[in-house]
XYZ file of C-alpha atoms in Angstrom:
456
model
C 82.095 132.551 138.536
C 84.652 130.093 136.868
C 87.121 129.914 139.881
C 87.333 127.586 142.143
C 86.598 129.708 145.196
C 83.349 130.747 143.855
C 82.221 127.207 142.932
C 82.998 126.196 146.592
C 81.376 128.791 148.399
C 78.133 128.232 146.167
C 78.352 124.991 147.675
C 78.246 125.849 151.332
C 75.973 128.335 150.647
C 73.413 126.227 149.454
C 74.139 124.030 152.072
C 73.871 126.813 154.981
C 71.111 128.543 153.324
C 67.841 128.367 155.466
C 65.169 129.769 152.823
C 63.529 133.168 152.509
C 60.087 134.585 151.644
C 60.391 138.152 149.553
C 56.734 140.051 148.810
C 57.302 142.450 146.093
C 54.432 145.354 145.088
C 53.986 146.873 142.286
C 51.374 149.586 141.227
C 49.879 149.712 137.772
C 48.797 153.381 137.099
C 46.007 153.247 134.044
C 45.691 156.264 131.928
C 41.720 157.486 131.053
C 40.940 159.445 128.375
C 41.090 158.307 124.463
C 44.484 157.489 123.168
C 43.384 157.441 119.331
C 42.886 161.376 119.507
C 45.652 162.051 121.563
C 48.481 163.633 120.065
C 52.175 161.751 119.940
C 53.555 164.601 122.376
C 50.719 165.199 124.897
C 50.737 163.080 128.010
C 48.852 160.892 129.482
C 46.260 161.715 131.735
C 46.423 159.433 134.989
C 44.050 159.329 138.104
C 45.390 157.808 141.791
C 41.596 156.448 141.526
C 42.625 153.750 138.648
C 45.562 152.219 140.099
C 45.667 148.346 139.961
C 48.428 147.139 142.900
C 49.973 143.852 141.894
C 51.668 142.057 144.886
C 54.348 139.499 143.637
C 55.322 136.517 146.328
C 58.876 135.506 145.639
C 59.497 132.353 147.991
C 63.810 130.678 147.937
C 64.073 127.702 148.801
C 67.508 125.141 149.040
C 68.093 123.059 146.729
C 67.433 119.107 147.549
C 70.365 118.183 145.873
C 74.052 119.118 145.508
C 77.314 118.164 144.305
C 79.575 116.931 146.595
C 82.519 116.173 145.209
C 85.083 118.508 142.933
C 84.265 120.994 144.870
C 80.631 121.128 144.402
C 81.248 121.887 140.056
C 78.474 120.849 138.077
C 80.311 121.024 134.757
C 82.691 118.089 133.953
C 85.314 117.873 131.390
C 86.320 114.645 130.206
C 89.213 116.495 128.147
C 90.817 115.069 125.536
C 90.084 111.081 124.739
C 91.149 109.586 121.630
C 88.790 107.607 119.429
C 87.432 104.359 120.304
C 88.516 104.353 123.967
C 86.719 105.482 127.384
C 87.032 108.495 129.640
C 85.377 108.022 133.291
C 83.966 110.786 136.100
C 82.308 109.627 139.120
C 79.997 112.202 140.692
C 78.530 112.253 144.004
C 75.433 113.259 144.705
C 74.003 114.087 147.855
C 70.583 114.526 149.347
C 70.459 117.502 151.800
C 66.572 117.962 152.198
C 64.966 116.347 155.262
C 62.719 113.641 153.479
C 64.007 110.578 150.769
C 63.477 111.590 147.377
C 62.886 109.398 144.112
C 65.533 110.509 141.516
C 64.738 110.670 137.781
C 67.400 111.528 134.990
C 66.653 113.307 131.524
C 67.518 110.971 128.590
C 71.340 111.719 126.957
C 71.543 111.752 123.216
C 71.426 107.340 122.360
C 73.801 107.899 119.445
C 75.731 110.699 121.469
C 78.672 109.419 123.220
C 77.955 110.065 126.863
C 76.705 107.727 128.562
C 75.013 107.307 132.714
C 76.262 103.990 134.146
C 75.482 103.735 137.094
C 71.915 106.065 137.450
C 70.275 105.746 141.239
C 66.348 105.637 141.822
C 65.939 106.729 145.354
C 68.222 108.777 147.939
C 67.370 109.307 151.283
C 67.761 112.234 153.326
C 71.091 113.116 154.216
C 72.822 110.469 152.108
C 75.434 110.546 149.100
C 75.415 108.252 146.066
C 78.081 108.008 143.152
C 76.926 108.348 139.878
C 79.462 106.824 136.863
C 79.418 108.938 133.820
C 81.776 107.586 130.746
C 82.775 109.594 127.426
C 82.976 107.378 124.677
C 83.762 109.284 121.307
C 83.471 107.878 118.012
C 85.062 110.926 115.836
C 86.914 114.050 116.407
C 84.327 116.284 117.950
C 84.225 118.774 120.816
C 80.785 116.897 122.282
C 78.218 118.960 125.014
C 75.233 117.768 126.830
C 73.186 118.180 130.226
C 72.288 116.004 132.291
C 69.030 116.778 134.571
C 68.903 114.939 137.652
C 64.880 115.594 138.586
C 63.078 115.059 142.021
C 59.760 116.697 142.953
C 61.682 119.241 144.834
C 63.557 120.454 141.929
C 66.140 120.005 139.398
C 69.959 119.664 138.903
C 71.528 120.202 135.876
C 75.401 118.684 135.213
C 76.976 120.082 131.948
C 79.198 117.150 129.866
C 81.856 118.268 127.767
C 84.516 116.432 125.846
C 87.115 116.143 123.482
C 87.084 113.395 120.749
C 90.932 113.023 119.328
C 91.907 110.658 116.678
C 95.182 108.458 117.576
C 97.192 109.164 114.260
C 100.492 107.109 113.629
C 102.366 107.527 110.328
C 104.634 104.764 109.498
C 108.139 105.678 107.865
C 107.754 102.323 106.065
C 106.534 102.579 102.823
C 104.345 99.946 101.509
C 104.276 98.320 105.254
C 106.871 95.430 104.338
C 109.928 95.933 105.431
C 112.648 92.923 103.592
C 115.781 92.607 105.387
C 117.765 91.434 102.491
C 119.886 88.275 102.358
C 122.728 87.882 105.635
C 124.981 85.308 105.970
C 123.554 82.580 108.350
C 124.441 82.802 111.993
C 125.375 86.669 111.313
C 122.783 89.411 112.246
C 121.369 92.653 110.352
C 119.376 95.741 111.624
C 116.678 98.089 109.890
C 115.433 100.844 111.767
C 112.098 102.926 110.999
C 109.966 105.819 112.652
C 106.769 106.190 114.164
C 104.876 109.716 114.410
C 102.308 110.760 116.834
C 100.226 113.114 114.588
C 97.766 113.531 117.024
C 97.355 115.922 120.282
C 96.895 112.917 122.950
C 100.569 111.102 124.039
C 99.682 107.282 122.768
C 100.924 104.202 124.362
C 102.140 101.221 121.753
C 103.190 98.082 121.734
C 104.687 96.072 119.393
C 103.233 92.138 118.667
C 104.793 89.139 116.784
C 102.702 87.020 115.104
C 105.210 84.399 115.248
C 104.957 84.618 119.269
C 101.367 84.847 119.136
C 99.706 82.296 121.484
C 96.482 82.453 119.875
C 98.124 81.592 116.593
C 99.946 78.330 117.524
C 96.558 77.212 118.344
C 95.158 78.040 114.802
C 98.291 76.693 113.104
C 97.384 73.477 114.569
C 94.180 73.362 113.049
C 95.099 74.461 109.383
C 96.346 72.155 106.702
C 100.225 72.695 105.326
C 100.607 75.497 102.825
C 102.302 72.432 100.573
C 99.126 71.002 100.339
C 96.506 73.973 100.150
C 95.847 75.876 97.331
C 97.914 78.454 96.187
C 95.114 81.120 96.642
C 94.461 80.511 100.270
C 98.050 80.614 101.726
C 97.906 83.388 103.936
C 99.971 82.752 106.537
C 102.599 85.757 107.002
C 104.990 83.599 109.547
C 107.770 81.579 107.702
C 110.412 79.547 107.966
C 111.859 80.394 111.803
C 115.355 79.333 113.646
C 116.375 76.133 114.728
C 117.705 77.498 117.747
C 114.067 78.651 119.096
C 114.682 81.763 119.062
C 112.896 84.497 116.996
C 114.116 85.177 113.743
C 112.929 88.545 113.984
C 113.451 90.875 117.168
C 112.596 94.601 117.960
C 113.687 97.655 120.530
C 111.659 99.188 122.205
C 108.644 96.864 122.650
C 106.477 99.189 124.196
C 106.097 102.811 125.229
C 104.525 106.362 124.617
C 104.680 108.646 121.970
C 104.313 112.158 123.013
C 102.057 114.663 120.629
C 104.177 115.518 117.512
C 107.396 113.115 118.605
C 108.775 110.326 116.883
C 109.970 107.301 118.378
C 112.806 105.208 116.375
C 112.542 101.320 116.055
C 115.301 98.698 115.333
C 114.398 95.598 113.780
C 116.779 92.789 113.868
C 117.091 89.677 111.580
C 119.338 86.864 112.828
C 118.688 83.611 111.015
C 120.622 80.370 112.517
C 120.157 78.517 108.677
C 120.146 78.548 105.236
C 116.855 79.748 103.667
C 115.074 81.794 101.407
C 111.702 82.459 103.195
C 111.968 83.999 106.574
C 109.102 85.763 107.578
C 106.815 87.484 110.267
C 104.086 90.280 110.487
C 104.928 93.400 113.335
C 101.454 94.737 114.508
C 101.750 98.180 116.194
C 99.145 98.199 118.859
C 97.573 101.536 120.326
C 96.009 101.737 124.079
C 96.567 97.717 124.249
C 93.529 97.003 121.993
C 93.729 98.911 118.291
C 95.734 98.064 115.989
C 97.163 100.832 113.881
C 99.875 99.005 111.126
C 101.197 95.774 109.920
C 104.017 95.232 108.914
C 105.487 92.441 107.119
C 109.219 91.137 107.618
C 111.073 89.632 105.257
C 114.673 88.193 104.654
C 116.954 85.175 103.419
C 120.081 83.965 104.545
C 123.026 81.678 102.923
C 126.086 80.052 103.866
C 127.926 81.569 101.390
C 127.914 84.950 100.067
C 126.478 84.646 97.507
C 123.015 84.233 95.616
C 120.851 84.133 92.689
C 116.888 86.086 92.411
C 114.454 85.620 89.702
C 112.812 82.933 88.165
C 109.634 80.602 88.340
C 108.944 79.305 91.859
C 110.361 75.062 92.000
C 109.678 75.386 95.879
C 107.071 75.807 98.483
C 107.756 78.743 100.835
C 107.207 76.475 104.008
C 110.159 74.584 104.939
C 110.845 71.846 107.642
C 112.949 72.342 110.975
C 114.272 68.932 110.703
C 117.717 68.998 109.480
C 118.136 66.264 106.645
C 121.431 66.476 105.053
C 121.448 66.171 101.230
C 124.662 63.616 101.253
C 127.675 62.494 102.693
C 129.386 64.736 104.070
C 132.864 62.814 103.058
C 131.985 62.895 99.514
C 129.641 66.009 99.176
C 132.690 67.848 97.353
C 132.890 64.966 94.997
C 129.917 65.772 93.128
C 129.242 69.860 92.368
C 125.407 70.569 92.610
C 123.920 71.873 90.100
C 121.016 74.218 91.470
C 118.048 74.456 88.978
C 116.211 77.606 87.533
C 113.113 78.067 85.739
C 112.997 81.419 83.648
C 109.722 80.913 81.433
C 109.192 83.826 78.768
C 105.925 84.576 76.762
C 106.104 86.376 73.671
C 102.762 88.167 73.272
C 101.725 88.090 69.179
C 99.971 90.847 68.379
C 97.096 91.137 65.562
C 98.569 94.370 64.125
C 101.516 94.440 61.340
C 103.615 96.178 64.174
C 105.967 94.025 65.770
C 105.392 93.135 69.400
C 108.408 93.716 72.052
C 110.201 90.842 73.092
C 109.537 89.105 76.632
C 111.914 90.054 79.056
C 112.474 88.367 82.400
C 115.400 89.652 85.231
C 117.924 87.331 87.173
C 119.490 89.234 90.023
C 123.096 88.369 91.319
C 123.889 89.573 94.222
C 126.743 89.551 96.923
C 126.319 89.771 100.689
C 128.258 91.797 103.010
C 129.618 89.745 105.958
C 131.827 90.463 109.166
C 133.439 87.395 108.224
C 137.643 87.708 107.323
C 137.836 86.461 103.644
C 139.799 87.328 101.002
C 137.005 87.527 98.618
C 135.404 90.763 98.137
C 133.565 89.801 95.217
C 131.281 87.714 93.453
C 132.415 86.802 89.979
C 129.363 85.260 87.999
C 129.373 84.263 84.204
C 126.749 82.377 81.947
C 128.171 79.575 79.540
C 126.685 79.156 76.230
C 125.785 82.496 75.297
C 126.133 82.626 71.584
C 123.717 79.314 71.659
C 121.274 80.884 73.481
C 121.388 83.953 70.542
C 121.064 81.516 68.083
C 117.409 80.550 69.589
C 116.729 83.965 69.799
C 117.636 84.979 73.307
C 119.322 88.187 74.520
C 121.615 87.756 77.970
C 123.125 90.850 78.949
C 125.830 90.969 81.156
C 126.515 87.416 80.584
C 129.428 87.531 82.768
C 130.747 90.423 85.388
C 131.571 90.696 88.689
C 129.129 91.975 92.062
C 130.651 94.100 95.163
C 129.644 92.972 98.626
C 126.377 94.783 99.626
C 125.069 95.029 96.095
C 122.912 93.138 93.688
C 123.386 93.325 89.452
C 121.150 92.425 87.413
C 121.266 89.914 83.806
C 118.528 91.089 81.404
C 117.101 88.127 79.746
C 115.176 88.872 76.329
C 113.546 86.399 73.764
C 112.417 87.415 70.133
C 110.926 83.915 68.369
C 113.084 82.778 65.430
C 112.336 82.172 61.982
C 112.177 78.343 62.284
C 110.004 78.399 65.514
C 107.512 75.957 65.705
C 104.317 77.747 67.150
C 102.965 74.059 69.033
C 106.165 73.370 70.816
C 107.525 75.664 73.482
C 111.250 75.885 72.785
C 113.491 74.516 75.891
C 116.973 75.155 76.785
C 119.862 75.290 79.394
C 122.391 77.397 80.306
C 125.080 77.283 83.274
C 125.635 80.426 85.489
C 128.636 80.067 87.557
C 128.880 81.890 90.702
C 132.454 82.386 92.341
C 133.003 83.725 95.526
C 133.949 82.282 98.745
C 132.893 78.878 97.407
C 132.048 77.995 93.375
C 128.589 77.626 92.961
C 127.049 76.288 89.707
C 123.188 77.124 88.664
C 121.261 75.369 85.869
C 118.769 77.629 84.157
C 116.238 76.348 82.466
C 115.058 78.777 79.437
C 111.487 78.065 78.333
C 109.631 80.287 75.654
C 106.303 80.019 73.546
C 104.259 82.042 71.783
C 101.304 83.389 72.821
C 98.228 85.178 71.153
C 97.792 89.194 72.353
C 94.154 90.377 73.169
């Protein structure tokens, strides 16, 4: 009864079928005698005389209505449909009884999620209507409900059936930020990471920019400079971005389908035209053009040179103008070495017990960046001046000199123990020079600020 051959020659057959009148009797023999005495073998004792005849008037008649279209099939499966999006049928409906009849439709489930668009409220004889029937799921369920379409004549019944699927990506990225590192300005690097269809349904994605966001330049306009809000309510994600116009941040492919159970590799590129520490923009993977599934948060830094210095207190906003002002004159900018501060604050946390408390620790990170540039420098040689002064106030700085490979980072633990002759009500202030040698000599000023401070 499931094939398609029976389905269609139901149709026609209700559609050929002319009606029929069927008279049925039945006799009703009734036993005499009393039953209570009778014994559990001995029958019954019947008489021709009591016999009641019962005749039975069985009438068929054609239905009024009937499916037209798939083949005349009265159950519809909207399949599989992931969460949060729409499945459509259309059904048509015709009238094949020789007078108009008013339509009426039994009431679907309100919270269920099928739902009648388009319902009708008359159809004359011999005419077809379309009636729009949507599956809208809201959680994985296998979902089932009729549908009576009701006229005085009779009644047809369409079965509903669907599939609710949840659209599940997992994101290779742990974390959801993804930080490029530090490249050499004008010179490009690429991450790549992996999306998984965990779901049964293939899912179409996209991936969006917030830095070529239209709606955002619009908001952008309207909000103050992150210089001169709070430091609470800076939440933009999109940073510092090229001079050239182009986007700092790029990925392949922009848009596609994942199959169920496949994985689909992305390549993010970072190509910054300048020198700067805060390059940034959010990647929103979009599902079925209108849910969003992850963020992702880009990150990197570029220099001129190859190498660079991490850690410390913040002496800079993270917004930074396009304008390019240069710092001097470029005839006599080698004249006069910069001296690049930073701030490494340490709090030593006095404790109420007789134990004594650790010492505050902070981390500088040196690192060197690898370039496809030809130079004969394949290191980064760093040292700090003034170390046994610095021991003498109480601070630990260890390495206080080495030298960094391209592609890798090393670290200078900083440590601060209070000395004897510390004065509680002054914060003790000093300075140090790290030297940085590599393709150019770089010279940093750190600042070294510690205090005591009560424990809880």
């Amino acid at each position: 009864s499931s094939s398609d051959e029976y389905q269609a020659a139901q149709a026609t057959l209700a559609r050929s079928f002319q009606g029929r009148f069927d008279k049925f009797v039945v006799p009703c023999v009734v036993a005499s005698g009393d039953t209570e005495d009778r014994k559990g073998t001995e029958p019954l004792s019947f008489s021709p005389h009591n016999t009641l005849y019962l005749e039975l008037w069985c009438p068929a008649v054609a239905p009024s209505l009937v499916v037209t279209s798939d083949k005349g099939k009265t159950i519809f499966n909207f399949g599989d449909i992931a969460v949060g999006h729409r499945g459509i049928k259309k059904v048509s409906i015709q009238n094949i009884s020789p007078e108009d009849l008013t339509v009426e439709f039994s009431v679907l489930n309100p919270s269920g999620p099928f739902i009648l668009l388009t319902p009708i409220g008359k159809l004359p004889a011999g005419e077809t209507q379309v009636l729009t029937l949507s599956f809208s799921p809201r959680e994985s369920i296998l979902a089932r409900e009729t549908l009576d379409i009701i006229t005085k004549r009779d009644t047809l019944s369409l079965t509903l059936v669907g599939t609710g699927v949840a659209s599940t990506i997992t994101c290779s990225i742990e974390g959801d930020v993804l930080d490029m590192g530090y490249v050499i300005a004008g010179e490009s690097v690429s991450s790549s990471f992996k999306l998984q269809n965990s779901s049964a349904l293939p899912i179409r994605f996209s991936m969006q920019l917030d830095s070529l966001s239209s709606s955002r330049r619009g908001k952008s306009q309207q909000r103050l400079p992150q210089f001169l809000a709070f430091p609470a309510q800076r939440t933009e994600v999109v940073g510092t971005q090229n001079h050239s116009g182009q986007s700092v941040f790029s990925v392949i492919p922009v848009e596609g389908v994942i199959d169920p159970g496949k994985t689909q590799d992305f390549t993010v590129t970072f190509s910054p035209d300048h020198e700067s520490r805060y390059f940034s923009d959010r990647l929103q993977v979009v599902l079925f053009g209108k849910k969003l599934s992850h963020q992702i948060l880009l990150k990197g830094a570029a220099r001129e040179h190859m190498m660079f210095v991490e850690g410390g207190d913040p002496l800079d906003v993270p917004v930074e103008s396009l304008t390019v002002i240069p710092t001097c004159d470029p005839e006599h900018r080698e004249e006069a070495e910069e001296l690049k501060p930073i701030l490494v604050t340490l709090d030593y946390v006095q404790l109420d017990t007789d134990v004594p408390a650790p010492p505050a620790t902070r981390e500088l990170q040196v690192g060197c960046i690898r370039t496809t540039q030809l130079s004969p420098k394949k290191t980064v040689e760093f040292s700090l001046d003034g170390a046994a002064s610095l021991q003498h106030k109480g601070f630990t700085v260890e390495p206080s000199r080495g030298f960094v490979e391209r592609g890798q980072t090393k670290t200078i633990g900083i440590s601060w123990l209070p000395p004897a002759d510390f004065d509680l009500d002054h914060p003790l202030v000093v300075s140090a020079l790290l030297q940085l040698k590599g393709d150019v000599k770089e010279t940093y000023k750190v600042f070294f600020v510690a205090q005591v401070v009560s424990g809880p």
